[in-house]
GROMACS .gro file of C-alpha atoms in nm:
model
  277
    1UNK     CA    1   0.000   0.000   0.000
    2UNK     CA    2   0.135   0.343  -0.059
    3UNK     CA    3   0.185   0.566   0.190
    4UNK     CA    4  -0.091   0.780   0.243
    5UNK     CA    5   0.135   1.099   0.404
    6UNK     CA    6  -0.004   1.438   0.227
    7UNK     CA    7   0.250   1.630   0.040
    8UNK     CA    8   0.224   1.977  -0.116
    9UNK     CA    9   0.459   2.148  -0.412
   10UNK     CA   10   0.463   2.473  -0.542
   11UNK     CA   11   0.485   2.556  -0.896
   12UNK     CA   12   0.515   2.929  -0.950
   13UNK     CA   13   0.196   3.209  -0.867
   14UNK     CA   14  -0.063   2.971  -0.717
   15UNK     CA   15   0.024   2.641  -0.858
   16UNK     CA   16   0.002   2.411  -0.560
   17UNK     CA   17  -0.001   2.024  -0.632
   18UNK     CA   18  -0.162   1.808  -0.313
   19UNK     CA   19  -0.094   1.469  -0.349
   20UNK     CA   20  -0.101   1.129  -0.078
   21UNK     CA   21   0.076   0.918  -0.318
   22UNK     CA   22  -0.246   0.754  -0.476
   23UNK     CA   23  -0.478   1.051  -0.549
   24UNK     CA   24  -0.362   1.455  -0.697
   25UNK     CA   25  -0.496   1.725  -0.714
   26UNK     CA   26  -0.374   2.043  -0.831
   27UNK     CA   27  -0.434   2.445  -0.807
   28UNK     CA   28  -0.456   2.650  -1.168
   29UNK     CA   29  -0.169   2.453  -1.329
   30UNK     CA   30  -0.079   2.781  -1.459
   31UNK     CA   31   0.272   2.667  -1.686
   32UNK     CA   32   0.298   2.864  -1.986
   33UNK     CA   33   0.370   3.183  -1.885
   34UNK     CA   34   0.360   3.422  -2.174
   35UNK     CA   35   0.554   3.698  -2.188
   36UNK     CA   36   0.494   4.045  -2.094
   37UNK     CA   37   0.462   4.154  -2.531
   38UNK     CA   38   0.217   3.838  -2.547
   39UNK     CA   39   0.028   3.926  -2.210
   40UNK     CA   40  -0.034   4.266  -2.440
   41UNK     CA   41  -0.148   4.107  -2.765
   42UNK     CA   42  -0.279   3.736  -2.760
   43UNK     CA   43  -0.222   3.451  -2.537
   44UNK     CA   44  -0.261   3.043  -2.559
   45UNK     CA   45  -0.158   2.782  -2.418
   46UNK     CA   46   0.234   2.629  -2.470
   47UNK     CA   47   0.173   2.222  -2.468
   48UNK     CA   48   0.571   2.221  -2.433
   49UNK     CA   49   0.572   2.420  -2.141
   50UNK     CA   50   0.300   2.231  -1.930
   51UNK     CA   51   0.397   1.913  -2.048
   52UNK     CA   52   0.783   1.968  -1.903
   53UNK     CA   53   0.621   2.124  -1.568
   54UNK     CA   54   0.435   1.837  -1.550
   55UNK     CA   55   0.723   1.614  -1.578
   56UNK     CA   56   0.889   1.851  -1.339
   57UNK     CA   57   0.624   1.761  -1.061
   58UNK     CA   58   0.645   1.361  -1.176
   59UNK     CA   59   0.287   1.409  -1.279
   60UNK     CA   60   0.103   1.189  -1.499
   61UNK     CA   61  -0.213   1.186  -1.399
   62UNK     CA   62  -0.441   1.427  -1.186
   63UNK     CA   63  -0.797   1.369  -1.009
   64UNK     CA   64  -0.858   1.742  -1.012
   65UNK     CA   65  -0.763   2.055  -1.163
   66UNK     CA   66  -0.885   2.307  -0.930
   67UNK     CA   67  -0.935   2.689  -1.082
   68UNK     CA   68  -0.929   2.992  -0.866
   69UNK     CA   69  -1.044   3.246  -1.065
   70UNK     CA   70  -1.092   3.280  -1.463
   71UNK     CA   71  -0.807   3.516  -1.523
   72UNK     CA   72  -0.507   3.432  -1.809
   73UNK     CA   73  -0.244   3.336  -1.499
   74UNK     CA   74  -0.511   3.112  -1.357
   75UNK     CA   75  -0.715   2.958  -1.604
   76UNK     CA   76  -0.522   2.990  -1.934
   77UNK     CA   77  -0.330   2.584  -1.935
   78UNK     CA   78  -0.609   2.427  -1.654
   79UNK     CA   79  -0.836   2.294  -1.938
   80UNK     CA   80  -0.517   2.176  -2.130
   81UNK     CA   81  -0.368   2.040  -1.812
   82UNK     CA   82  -0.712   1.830  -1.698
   83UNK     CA   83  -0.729   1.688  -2.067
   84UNK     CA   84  -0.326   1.561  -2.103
   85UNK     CA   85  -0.377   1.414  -1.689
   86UNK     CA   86  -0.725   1.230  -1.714
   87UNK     CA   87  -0.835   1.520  -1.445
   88UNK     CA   88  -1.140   1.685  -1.417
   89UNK     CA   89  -1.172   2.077  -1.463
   90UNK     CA   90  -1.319   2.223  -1.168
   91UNK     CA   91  -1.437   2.596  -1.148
   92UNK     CA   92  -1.708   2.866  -1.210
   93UNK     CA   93  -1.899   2.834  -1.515
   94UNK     CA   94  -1.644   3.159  -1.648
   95UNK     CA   95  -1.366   2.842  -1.652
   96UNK     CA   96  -1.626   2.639  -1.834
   97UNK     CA   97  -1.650   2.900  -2.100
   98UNK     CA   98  -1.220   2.855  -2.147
   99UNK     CA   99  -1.256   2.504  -2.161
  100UNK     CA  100  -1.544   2.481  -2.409
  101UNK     CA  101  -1.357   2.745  -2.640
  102UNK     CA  102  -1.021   2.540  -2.642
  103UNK     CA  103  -1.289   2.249  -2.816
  104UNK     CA  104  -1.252   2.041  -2.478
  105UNK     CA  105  -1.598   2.065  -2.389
  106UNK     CA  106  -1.669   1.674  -2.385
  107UNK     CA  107  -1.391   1.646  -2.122
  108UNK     CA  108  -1.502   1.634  -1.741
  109UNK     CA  109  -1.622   1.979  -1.576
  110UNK     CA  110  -1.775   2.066  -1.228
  111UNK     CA  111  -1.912   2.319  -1.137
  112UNK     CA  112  -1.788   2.470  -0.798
  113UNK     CA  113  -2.047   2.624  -0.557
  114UNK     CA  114  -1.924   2.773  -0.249
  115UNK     CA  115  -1.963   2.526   0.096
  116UNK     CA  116  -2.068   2.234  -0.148
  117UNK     CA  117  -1.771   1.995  -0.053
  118UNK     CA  118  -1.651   1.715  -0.398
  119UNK     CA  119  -1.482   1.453  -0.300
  120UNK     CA  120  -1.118   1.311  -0.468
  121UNK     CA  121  -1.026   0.980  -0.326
  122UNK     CA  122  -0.963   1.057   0.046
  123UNK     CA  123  -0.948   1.437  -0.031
  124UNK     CA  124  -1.314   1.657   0.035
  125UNK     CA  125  -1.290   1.959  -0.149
  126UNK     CA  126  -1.474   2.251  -0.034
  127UNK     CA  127  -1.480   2.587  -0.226
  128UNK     CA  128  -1.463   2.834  -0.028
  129UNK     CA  129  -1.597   3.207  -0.135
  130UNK     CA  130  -1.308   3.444  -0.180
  131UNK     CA  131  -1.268   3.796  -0.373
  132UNK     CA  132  -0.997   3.912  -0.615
  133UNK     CA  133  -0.733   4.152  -0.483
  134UNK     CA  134  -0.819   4.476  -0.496
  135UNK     CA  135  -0.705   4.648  -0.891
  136UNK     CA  136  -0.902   4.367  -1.116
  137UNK     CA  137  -0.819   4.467  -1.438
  138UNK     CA  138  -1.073   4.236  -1.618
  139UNK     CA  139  -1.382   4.167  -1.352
  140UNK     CA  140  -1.710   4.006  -1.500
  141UNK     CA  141  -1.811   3.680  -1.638
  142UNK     CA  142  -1.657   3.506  -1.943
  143UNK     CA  143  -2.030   3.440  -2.132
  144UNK     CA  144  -1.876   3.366  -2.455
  145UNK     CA  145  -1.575   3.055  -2.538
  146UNK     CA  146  -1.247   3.177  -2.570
  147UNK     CA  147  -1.086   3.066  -2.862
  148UNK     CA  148  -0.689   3.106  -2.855
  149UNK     CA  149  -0.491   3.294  -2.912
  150UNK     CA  150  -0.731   3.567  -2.736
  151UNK     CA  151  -0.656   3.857  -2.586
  152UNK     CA  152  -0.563   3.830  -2.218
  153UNK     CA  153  -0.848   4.040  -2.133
  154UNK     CA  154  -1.040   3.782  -2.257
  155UNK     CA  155  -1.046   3.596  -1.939
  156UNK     CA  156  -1.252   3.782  -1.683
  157UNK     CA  157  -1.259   3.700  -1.322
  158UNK     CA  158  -1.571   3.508  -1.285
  159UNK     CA  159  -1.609   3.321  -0.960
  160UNK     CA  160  -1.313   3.374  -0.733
  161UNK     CA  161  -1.282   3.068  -0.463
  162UNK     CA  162  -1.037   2.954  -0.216
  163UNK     CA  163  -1.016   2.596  -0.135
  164UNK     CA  164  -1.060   2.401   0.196
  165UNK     CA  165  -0.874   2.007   0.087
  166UNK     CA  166  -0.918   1.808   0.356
  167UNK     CA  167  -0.744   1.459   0.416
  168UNK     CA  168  -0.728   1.205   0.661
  169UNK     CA  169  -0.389   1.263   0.739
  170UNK     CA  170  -0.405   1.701   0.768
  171UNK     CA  171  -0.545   1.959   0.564
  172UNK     CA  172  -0.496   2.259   0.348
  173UNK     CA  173  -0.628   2.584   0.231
  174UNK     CA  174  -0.532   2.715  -0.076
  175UNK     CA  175  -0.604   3.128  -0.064
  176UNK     CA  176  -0.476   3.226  -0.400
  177UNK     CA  177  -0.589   3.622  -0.395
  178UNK     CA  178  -0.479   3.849  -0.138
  179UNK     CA  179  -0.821   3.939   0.013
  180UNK     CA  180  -1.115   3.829   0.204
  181UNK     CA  181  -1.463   3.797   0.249
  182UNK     CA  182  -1.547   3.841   0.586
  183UNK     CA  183  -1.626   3.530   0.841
  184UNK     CA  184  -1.595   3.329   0.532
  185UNK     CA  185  -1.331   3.049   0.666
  186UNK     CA  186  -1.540   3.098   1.012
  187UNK     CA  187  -1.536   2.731   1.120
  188UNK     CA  188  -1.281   2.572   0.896
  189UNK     CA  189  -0.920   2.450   1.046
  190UNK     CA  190  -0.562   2.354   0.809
  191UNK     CA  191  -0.242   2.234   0.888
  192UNK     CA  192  -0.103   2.439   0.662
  193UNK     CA  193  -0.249   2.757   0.426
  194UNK     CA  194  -0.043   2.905   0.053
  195UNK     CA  195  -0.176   3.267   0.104
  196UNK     CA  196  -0.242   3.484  -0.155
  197UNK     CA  197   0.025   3.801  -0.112
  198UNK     CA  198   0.019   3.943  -0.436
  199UNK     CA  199  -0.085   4.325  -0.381
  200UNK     CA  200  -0.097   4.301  -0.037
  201UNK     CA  201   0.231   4.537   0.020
  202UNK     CA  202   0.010   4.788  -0.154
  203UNK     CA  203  -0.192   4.771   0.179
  204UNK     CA  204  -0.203   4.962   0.465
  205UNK     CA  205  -0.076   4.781   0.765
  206UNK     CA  206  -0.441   4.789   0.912
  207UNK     CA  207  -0.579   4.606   0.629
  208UNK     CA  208  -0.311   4.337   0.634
  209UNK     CA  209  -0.353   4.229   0.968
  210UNK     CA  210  -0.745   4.201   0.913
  211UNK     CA  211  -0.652   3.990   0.644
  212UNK     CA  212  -0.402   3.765   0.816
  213UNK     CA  213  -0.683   3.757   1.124
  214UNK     CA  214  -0.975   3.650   0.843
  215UNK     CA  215  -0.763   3.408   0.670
  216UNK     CA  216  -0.482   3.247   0.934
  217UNK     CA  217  -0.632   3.381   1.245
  218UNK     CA  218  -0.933   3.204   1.159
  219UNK     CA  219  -0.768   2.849   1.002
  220UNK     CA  220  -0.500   2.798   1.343
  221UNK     CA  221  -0.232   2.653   1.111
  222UNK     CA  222   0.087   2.503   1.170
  223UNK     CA  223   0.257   2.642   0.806
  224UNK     CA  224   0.226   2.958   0.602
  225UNK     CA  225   0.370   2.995   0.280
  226UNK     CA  226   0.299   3.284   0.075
  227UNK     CA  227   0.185   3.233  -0.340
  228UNK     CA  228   0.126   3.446  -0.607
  229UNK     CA  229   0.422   3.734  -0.551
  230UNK     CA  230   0.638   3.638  -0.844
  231UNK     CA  231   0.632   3.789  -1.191
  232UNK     CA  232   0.394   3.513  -1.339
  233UNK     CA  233   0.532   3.616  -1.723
  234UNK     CA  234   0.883   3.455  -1.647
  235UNK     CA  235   0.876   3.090  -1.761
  236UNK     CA  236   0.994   2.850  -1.544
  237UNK     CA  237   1.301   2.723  -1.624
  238UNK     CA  238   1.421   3.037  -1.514
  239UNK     CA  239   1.458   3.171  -1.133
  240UNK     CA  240   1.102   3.341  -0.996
  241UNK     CA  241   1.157   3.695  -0.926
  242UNK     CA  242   0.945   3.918  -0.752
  243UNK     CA  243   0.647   4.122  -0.890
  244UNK     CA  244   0.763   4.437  -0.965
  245UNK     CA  245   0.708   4.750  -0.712
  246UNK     CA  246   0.498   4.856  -0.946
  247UNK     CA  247   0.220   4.574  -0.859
  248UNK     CA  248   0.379   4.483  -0.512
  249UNK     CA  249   0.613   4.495  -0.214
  250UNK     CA  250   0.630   4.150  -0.092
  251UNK     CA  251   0.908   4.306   0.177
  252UNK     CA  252   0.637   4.480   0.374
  253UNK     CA  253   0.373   4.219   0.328
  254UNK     CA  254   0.647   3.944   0.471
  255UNK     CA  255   0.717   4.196   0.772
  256UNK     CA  256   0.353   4.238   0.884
  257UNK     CA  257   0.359   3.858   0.828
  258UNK     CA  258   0.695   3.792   0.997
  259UNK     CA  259   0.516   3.923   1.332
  260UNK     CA  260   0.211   3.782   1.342
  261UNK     CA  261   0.329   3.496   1.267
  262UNK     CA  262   0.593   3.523   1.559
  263UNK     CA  263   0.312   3.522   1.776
  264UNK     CA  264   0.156   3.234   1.770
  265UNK     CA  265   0.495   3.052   1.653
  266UNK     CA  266   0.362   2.967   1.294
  267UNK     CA  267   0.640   2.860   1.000
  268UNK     CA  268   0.652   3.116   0.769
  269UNK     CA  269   0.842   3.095   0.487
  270UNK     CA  270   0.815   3.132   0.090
  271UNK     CA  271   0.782   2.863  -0.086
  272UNK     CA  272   1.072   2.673  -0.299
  273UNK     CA  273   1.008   2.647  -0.673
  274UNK     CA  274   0.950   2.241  -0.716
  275UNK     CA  275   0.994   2.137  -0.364
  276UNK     CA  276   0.755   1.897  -0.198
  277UNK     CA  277   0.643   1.944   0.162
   0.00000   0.00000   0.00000
């Protein structure tokens, strides 16, 4: 029998793969990573790209592909991703709208509704209501397919979720956007939480620790590890680097952090690019 221990790997913005050796399931899959010139004219999906992350992560085959939101560094390789690993798409109907434009629409969907818990082998999903960080470029609902290459304002928000994966052996929230919807993860517990920092430093200091109160004050974890704070148009096989100052200051968001996590002596630490927890 394999070993049923959960393990978690990051894989750039909010990629997180959650695996207990016999079922996987995995946040975005978000691999191609166009460049900053495509992000401005039209973007698709690099098979190449998601197919060598995918060897990168020793992944063949997926129960879940779990989106967070329908924009291009969420949504864009998820359809492509569930399709090449036998997975099924899971997401608002926005993510059903990419998937049925990339002609994939006979391929396994579900629908996410927040507090409805799916289950994945020993894994119970539950999406989990969350908002986009403040600055959405592209809000709304995708209502149309989106046939690549499309703009990258093609792919609207739709839905936003965070998600509650819980497992015999510990669990684990997933908060991909830095921001909260009040009393939301009221009631829900993890081991260990990948929270959304992206924007955050933009903040004020108020506002951060209201966020760290909704989202880890609430969840009493063991582990932190900030996602989504590196520039998300540098492919992989290079180093991540941060967002620019422009978007972000992950220093200040990791200070605020730093202290409250001191408090109640939670591990905080980024995450390493590939390396399973």
């Amino acid at each position: 029998m394999p070993e049923r221990k959960v393990r978690t790997t990051f894989a750039g913005v909010s990629n997180v793969l959650i695996s207990d050796g016999t079922s996987a399931i995995l946040v975005d899959g978000f691999f191609s990573r166009p460049s900053l010139l495509k992000m401005a004219t039209r973007v698709s999906p690099s098979r190449s790209r998601i197919d060598e992350c995918l060897r990168r992560l020793d992944v063949t085959k997926l129960d879940a592909v779990l989106v967070a939101h329908s924009h291009v560094d969420h949504v864009l390789d998820a359809p492509v991703v569930a399709q090449r690993t036998g997975a099924t798409l899971c997401g608002s109907p926005s993510t059903r709208r990419v998937q049925e434009g990339y002609d994939l629409a006979a391929e396994p969907f579900h629908e996410l509704v927040p507090g409805e818990p799916v289950k994945f082998g020993e894994f119970t999903v539950t999406p989990v209501d969350a908002r986009h960080s403040d600055g959405d470029r592209v809000p709304g609902e995708i209502t149309e397919p989106v046939r690549v290459p499309a703009k990258a304002s093609a792919f609207k928000t739709g839905r936003c979720y965070s998600f509650h994966v819980a497992h015999p052996e510990g669990d684990v929230l997933v908060h991909p956007s830095a921001n909260f919807v009040p009393g939301a993860l009221s009631g829900y517990s993890a081991d260990v939480v990948y929270l959304g920092a992206g924007a955050a430093g933009k903040q004020t200091e108020e506002w951060r620790e209201e966020y760290w109160r909704e989202t880890v004050g609430a969840l009493g974890p063991r582990v932190v590890r900030p996602v989504h704070w590196d520039a998300f148009w540098r492919p992989l096989s290079k180093p991540l680097k941060l967002l620019p100052k422009l978007f972000d200051d992950l220093d200040t968001t990791m200070a605020t952090f730093k202290r409250l996590a001191a408090e109640t002596g939670i591990d905080l630490a980024l995450p390493e690019l590939w390396k399973t927890e």
